[in-house]
Structures are given as C-alpha cells and as structure tokens.
C-alpha cells in the first residue's frame, strides 16, 4: 500500500509558477516510478510527467515539455512538479500516482500506476 498526499496547488496568474509536492508513505519510495496526471473540467485525465524510481529518467507530455520539471527526493519520500510559464489551459486538478515496480508498456499510461493521491487544484488566471 502507498498513501499519497499532494500539496502546492493554488491560484496563479498566467506566466507564473507553482511547485507541486507529493509525499508518499508505505512501500519503500525508491522502488517505483512516480507520475503526475491532470484532469480539467469536462475532460479526461491526461498524463503530464513521470520519473523513474531512481530519478534518472524523466518523461513529459509534449504540451508541458520545457515548462514543467519533475524531480524526486527519495530520502524525503517526495516527488515534485515545478511548473513554470503557466497557461490558462494548464488549469486542472493535478494528481500524483505511484507506479508498479515492474510494469510493461509506457510509463505514460495510467495502467502503470497503482495508487493515486486525492488531487490538488491548480487555477491559472489570464
């Protein structure tokens, strides 16, 4: 079992920055990948970013590449999502997710992830 708690969401003006955090407890943190997904009203949940168990590999959706940075601190059991140059279309509920230690397919797929946080709201004003 893994428990995930996101924080850091809020209201920001377009062009601004936010840093999301996701604290994990339960299973040994440094043994599984972590991901961030988001869901805007009326839309399906979509992949944003992911990071391998070691932090050595990172993955991004094309629409956030160059603006968002994912990182993890395995000593603190925490994964981060630094979001810069935010746009109104980035507004959504952001979820962190803990992946399976062993998985097949792409790390961008929701099927890789076993546990989900409750989400944190990001609002971007134009």
Coordinates of C-alpha atoms in Angstrom, one line a residue:
X1 CA 0.0 0.0 0.0
X2 CA 1.1 3.5 -0.8
X3 CA -0.5 6.7 0.5
X4 CA 0.0 9.9 -1.4
X5 CA -0.7 13.5 -0.4
X6 CA -0.3 16.3 -2.8
X7 CA 0.2 19.9 -1.9
X8 CA 1.2 23.2 -3.6
X9 CA -1.7 23.9 -5.8
X10 CA -3.4 27.3 -5.9
X11 CA -4.2 30.3 -8.0
X12 CA -1.6 31.9 -10.1
X13 CA -1.5 34.4 -13.0
X14 CA -0.6 33.3 -16.5
X15 CA 3.1 33.2 -16.8
X16 CA 3.6 32.4 -13.2
X17 CA 5.0 29.4 -11.4
X18 CA 3.9 26.8 -8.9
X19 CA 5.6 23.8 -7.3
X20 CA 3.5 20.8 -6.5
X21 CA 4.7 18.2 -4.0
X22 CA 3.5 14.7 -3.4
X23 CA 4.5 13.0 -0.2
X24 CA 4.4 9.2 -0.2
X25 CA 4.2 6.7 2.7
X26 CA 4.0 3.0 2.8
X27 CA 6.1 1.0 0.4
X28 CA 9.8 1.8 0.0
X29 CA 9.7 5.0 -2.0
X30 CA 12.8 4.5 -4.1
X31 CA 11.5 1.3 -5.7
X32 CA 8.8 2.5 -8.1
X33 CA 8.1 5.2 -10.6
X34 CA 6.0 8.3 -9.9
X35 CA 3.8 10.2 -12.2
X36 CA 1.7 13.4 -12.4
X37 CA -1.6 13.5 -14.2
X38 CA -4.2 16.2 -14.5
X39 CA -7.9 16.5 -15.2
X40 CA -9.6 19.6 -16.3
X41 CA -13.4 20.0 -16.1
X42 CA -15.2 18.1 -18.8
X43 CA -12.0 16.4 -20.0
X44 CA -10.4 13.1 -19.5
X45 CA -7.5 12.7 -17.1
X46 CA -4.2 13.1 -19.0
X47 CA -0.6 12.3 -18.5
X48 CA 1.7 15.2 -17.5
X49 CA 5.0 13.8 -16.4
X50 CA 6.7 10.8 -14.9
X51 CA 10.0 9.9 -13.3
X52 CA 11.8 6.6 -12.8
X53 CA 12.4 5.0 -9.4
X54 CA 15.9 6.4 -9.3
X55 CA 15.1 9.7 -10.8
X56 CA 17.5 9.0 -13.7
X57 CA 14.8 9.1 -16.4
X58 CA 12.0 11.7 -16.8
X59 CA 9.1 11.9 -19.2
X60 CA 6.8 14.7 -20.2
X61 CA 3.7 15.3 -22.2
X62 CA 4.6 17.4 -25.3
X63 CA 2.4 20.3 -24.1
X64 CA 4.4 20.8 -20.9
X65 CA 7.9 19.9 -22.1
X66 CA 10.2 22.8 -21.5
X67 CA 7.9 24.4 -18.9
X68 CA 7.5 21.7 -16.3
X69 CA 10.2 19.8 -14.4
X70 CA 9.7 16.6 -12.4
X71 CA 12.1 15.5 -9.7
X72 CA 12.1 13.3 -6.7
X73 CA 13.9 13.1 -3.4
X74 CA 13.9 9.5 -2.3
X75 CA 15.3 10.5 1.1
X76 CA 12.2 12.6 1.7
X77 CA 9.7 10.2 0.0
X78 CA 8.6 13.1 -2.1
X79 CA 8.1 13.9 -5.8
X80 CA 7.9 17.4 -7.1
X81 CA 6.5 19.1 -10.2
X82 CA 7.9 22.5 -10.9
X83 CA 5.5 24.3 -13.2
X84 CA 6.7 27.5 -15.0
X85 CA 5.2 29.7 -17.6
X86 CA 1.8 28.5 -16.6
X87 CA -1.1 29.0 -19.1
X88 CA -4.8 29.1 -18.5
X89 CA -5.1 25.7 -20.3
X90 CA -2.8 24.2 -17.5
X91 CA -5.7 24.7 -15.0
X92 CA -6.8 21.4 -13.7
X93 CA -6.8 19.1 -10.7
X94 CA -3.3 17.6 -10.6
X95 CA -2.9 14.0 -9.3
X96 CA 0.3 12.2 -8.3
X97 CA 0.4 8.5 -8.8
X98 CA 2.7 5.7 -7.6
X99 CA 3.6 3.1 -10.3
X100 CA 4.2 -0.6 -10.2
X101 CA 7.8 -1.7 -9.5
X102 CA 7.6 -3.9 -12.5
X103 CA 5.4 -2.9 -15.4
X104 CA 5.1 -3.3 -19.2
X105 CA 4.2 -0.7 -21.7
X106 CA 4.7 3.0 -21.5
X107 CA 5.2 4.9 -18.2
X108 CA 2.7 7.5 -19.6
X109 CA -0.1 5.0 -19.3
X110 CA -2.5 5.1 -16.3
X111 CA -2.3 1.4 -16.2
X112 CA 1.2 1.6 -14.8
X113 CA 0.0 3.3 -11.6
X114 CA -1.5 1.6 -8.6
X115 CA -2.0 4.3 -6.2
X116 CA -3.4 7.9 -6.6
X117 CA -3.4 11.0 -4.5
X118 CA -6.6 13.0 -3.8
X119 CA -5.5 15.7 -6.2
X120 CA -4.6 19.4 -5.8
X121 CA -6.3 22.2 -7.7
X122 CA -4.3 24.5 -10.0
X123 CA -6.0 27.6 -11.3
X124 CA -4.4 29.9 -13.8
X125 CA -5.9 33.3 -14.4
X126 CA -5.4 35.1 -17.7

